[in-house]
Amino acid sequence: MSLEVFEKLEAKVQQAIDTITLLQMEIEELKEKNNSLSQDVHSAHQSREELERENQQLREQQHGWQERLQALLGRMEEV
C-alpha cells in the first residue's frame, strides 16, 4: 500500500516537473517575443521621429517658398 502511494506521489511530482519545464520554455519564448516587439517599437519610434523632423523641414521649406512668392507678387503689384 505504501509503495502504491509513493508511486502516485512520484508520478505527480514528475508531472509537476514536466509542467514547470514547459512553463519555463514558454516564459523564454515570451521573453524573446517581448524583446523582439520592444525592438520593433523602438524602431517605429525612431522612424516616427525621423518623419516628424522631415515633415518640419518640409513645412519650413514651404513657408520659405510662400514668403518668396508673396515677395514676388508684391513686386509685380508695384510694377
Backbone as JSON, one array per atom type, in Angstrom:
{
  "sequence": "MSLEVFEKLEAKVQQAIDTITLLQMEIEELKEKNNSLSQDVHSAHQSREELERENQQLREQQHGWQERLQALLGRMEEV",
  "N": [[0.82, -1.19, 0.0], [1.88, 1.25, 0.79], [3.87, 1.54, -1.08], [2.42, 1.93, -3.41], [1.19, 4.41, -2.95], [3.47, 5.95, -2.81], [4.38, 5.68, -5.47], [2.3, 6.98, -6.83], [2.62, 9.53, -5.81], [5.18, 10.06, -6.78], [4.64, 10.09, -9.52], [2.98, 12.32, -9.65], [4.79, 14.29, -8.86], [6.61, 14.11, -10.96], [4.96, 14.91, -13.03], [4.47, 17.53, -12.23], [7.07, 18.55, -12.47], [7.43, 18.3, -15.24], [5.44, 20.07, -16.11], [6.4, 22.48, -15.04], [8.79, 22.68, -16.46], [7.83, 22.98, -19.09], [6.46, 25.4, -18.77], [8.6, 27.08, -18.16], [9.95, 27.01, -20.61], [8.01, 28.23, -22.18], [7.99, 30.75, -20.99], [10.56, 31.65, -21.69], [10.27, 31.79, -24.49], [8.31, 33.78, -24.62], [9.7, 35.9, -23.5], [11.66, 36.3, -25.48], [9.99, 37.02, -27.61], [8.9, 39.33, -26.53], [11.22, 40.93, -26.36], [11.78, 41.17, -29.08], [9.49, 42.53, -29.95], [9.8, 44.85, -28.48], [12.05, 45.91, -29.69], [10.97, 46.37, -32.21], [9.11, 48.35, -31.57], [10.83, 50.36, -30.7], [12.23, 50.86, -33.07], [10.11, 51.75, -34.68], [9.46, 54.04, -33.3], [11.77, 55.57, -33.68], [11.64, 55.87, -36.46], [9.31, 57.34, -36.65], [10.08, 59.71, -35.35], [12.04, 60.55, -37.12], [10.49, 60.99, -39.41], [8.87, 63.03, -38.46], [10.78, 65.06, -38.13], [11.57, 65.39, -40.79], [9.12, 66.19, -41.86], [8.81, 68.65, -40.53], [10.98, 70.05, -41.64], [10.16, 70.15, -44.3], [7.86, 71.69, -44.02], [9.01, 74.08, -43.21], [10.46, 74.69, -45.52], [8.34, 75.0, -47.31], [7.1, 77.21, -46.17], [9.13, 79.09, -46.58], [9.13, 79.19, -49.4], [6.57, 80.19, -49.8], [6.84, 82.74, -48.67], [8.71, 83.85, -50.46], [7.22, 83.78, -52.8], [5.14, 85.51, -52.12], [6.65, 87.85, -51.88], [7.49, 88.19, -54.54], [5.01, 88.51, -55.77], [4.26, 90.9, -54.57], [6.17, 92.63, -55.66], [5.38, 92.51, -58.32], [2.93, 93.78, -58.22], [3.72, 96.3, -57.62], [4.8, 97.13, -59.96]],
  "CA": [[0.0, 0.0, 0.0], [2.76, 2.4, 0.88], [4.58, 1.65, -2.35], [1.47, 2.47, -4.37], [1.06, 5.83, -2.63], [4.74, 6.55, -3.2], [4.4, 5.74, -6.93], [1.38, 8.05, -7.24], [3.28, 10.79, -5.46], [6.28, 10.22, -7.74], [4.03, 10.46, -10.8], [2.54, 13.71, -9.54], [6.0, 15.12, -8.83], [7.13, 14.13, -12.32], [4.03, 15.75, -13.81], [4.74, 18.92, -11.83], [8.36, 18.92, -13.07], [7.18, 18.48, -16.67], [4.67, 21.3, -16.27], [7.32, 23.58, -14.76], [9.72, 22.76, -17.59], [7.09, 23.56, -20.22], [6.2, 26.81, -18.46], [9.86, 27.79, -18.3], [10.19, 27.16, -22.04], [7.06, 29.24, -22.66], [8.47, 32.04, -20.49], [11.69, 32.04, -22.53], [9.73, 32.2, -25.79], [7.63, 35.06, -24.45], [10.74, 36.92, -23.3], [12.23, 36.57, -26.8], [8.98, 37.75, -28.37], [8.83, 40.66, -25.93], [12.4, 41.66, -26.81], [11.59, 41.47, -30.5], [8.47, 43.58, -30.06], [10.39, 46.08, -27.95], [12.92, 46.44, -30.75], [10.08, 46.9, -33.25], [8.55, 49.61, -31.07], [11.92, 51.34, -30.71], [12.47, 51.19, -34.47], [8.98, 52.55, -35.14], [9.58, 55.35, -32.65], [12.83, 56.29, -34.38], [11.12, 56.22, -37.78], [8.34, 58.42, -36.45], [10.83, 60.93, -35.06], [12.68, 60.96, -38.37], [9.44, 61.53, -40.28], [8.45, 64.32, -37.91], [11.82, 66.03, -38.47], [11.46, 65.65, -42.23], [7.9, 66.98, -42.04], [9.1, 70.0, -40.09], [11.84, 70.67, -42.65], [9.34, 70.43, -45.48], [6.99, 72.82, -43.69], [9.84, 75.28, -43.24], [10.73, 74.99, -46.93], [7.09, 75.5, -47.87], [6.93, 78.57, -45.65], [10.1, 79.91, -47.3], [8.65, 79.4, -50.77], [5.4, 81.08, -49.73], [7.34, 84.1, -48.46], [9.32, 84.29, -51.72], [6.13, 84.01, -53.74], [4.47, 86.75, -51.69], [7.53, 88.96, -52.23], [7.42, 88.37, -55.99], [3.69, 89.09, -56.09], [4.31, 92.29, -54.13], [6.94, 93.37, -56.67], [4.59, 92.62, -59.55], [1.89, 94.77, -57.98], [4.37, 97.61, -57.65], [5.12, 97.49, -61.36]],
  "C": [[0.86, 1.26, 0.0], [3.5, 2.63, -0.42], [3.68, 2.27, -3.42], [1.29, 3.98, -4.16], [2.32, 6.57, -3.07], [4.83, 6.7, -4.72], [3.47, 6.84, -7.46], [2.0, 9.42, -6.97], [4.41, 11.09, -6.44], [5.75, 10.66, -9.1], [3.57, 11.92, -10.78], [3.72, 14.67, -9.53], [6.57, 15.24, -10.24], [6.26, 15.0, -13.22], [4.26, 17.22, -13.49], [6.05, 19.41, -12.46], [8.18, 19.17, -14.57], [6.43, 19.79, -16.94], [5.57, 22.52, -16.07], [8.29, 23.77, -15.92], [9.05, 23.4, -18.8], [6.82, 25.05, -19.99], [7.47, 27.64, -18.58], [10.19, 28.02, -19.77], [9.27, 28.25, -22.62], [7.49, 30.63, -22.22], [9.63, 32.53, -21.35], [11.22, 32.51, -23.91], [9.06, 33.56, -25.7], [8.63, 36.19, -24.21], [11.37, 37.3, -24.64], [11.26, 37.39, -27.65], [8.86, 39.18, -27.85], [10.02, 41.51, -26.36], [12.27, 42.09, -28.26], [10.58, 42.61, -30.69], [8.99, 44.9, -29.52], [11.3, 46.73, -28.98], [12.08, 47.04, -31.87], [9.5, 48.25, -32.84], [9.61, 50.7, -31.11], [12.2, 51.8, -32.14], [11.35, 52.08, -35.02], [9.05, 53.95, -34.55], [10.64, 56.19, -33.35], [12.35, 56.74, -35.75], [10.13, 57.38, -37.67], [9.06, 59.74, -36.2], [11.5, 61.47, -36.33], [11.66, 61.59, -39.32], [8.95, 62.88, -39.77], [9.48, 65.41, -38.22], [11.74, 66.4, -39.95], [10.22, 66.5, -42.53], [8.14, 68.43, -41.64], [9.97, 70.74, -41.1], [11.04, 71.05, -43.89], [8.39, 71.6, -45.22], [7.77, 74.13, -43.72], [10.18, 75.68, -44.68], [9.48, 75.59, -47.59], [6.87, 76.95, -47.43], [7.88, 79.53, -46.37], [9.64, 80.21, -48.71], [7.44, 80.33, -50.77], [5.85, 82.53, -49.53], [7.95, 84.66, -49.74], [8.24, 84.63, -52.74], [5.39, 85.29, -53.39], [5.32, 87.97, -52.05], [7.48, 89.23, -53.72], [6.08, 88.99, -56.4], [3.64, 90.56, -55.67], [5.08, 93.14, -55.12], [6.13, 93.56, -57.94], [3.51, 93.66, -59.39], [2.48, 96.18, -58.03], [4.62, 98.08, -59.07], [3.93, 97.85, -62.13]]
}
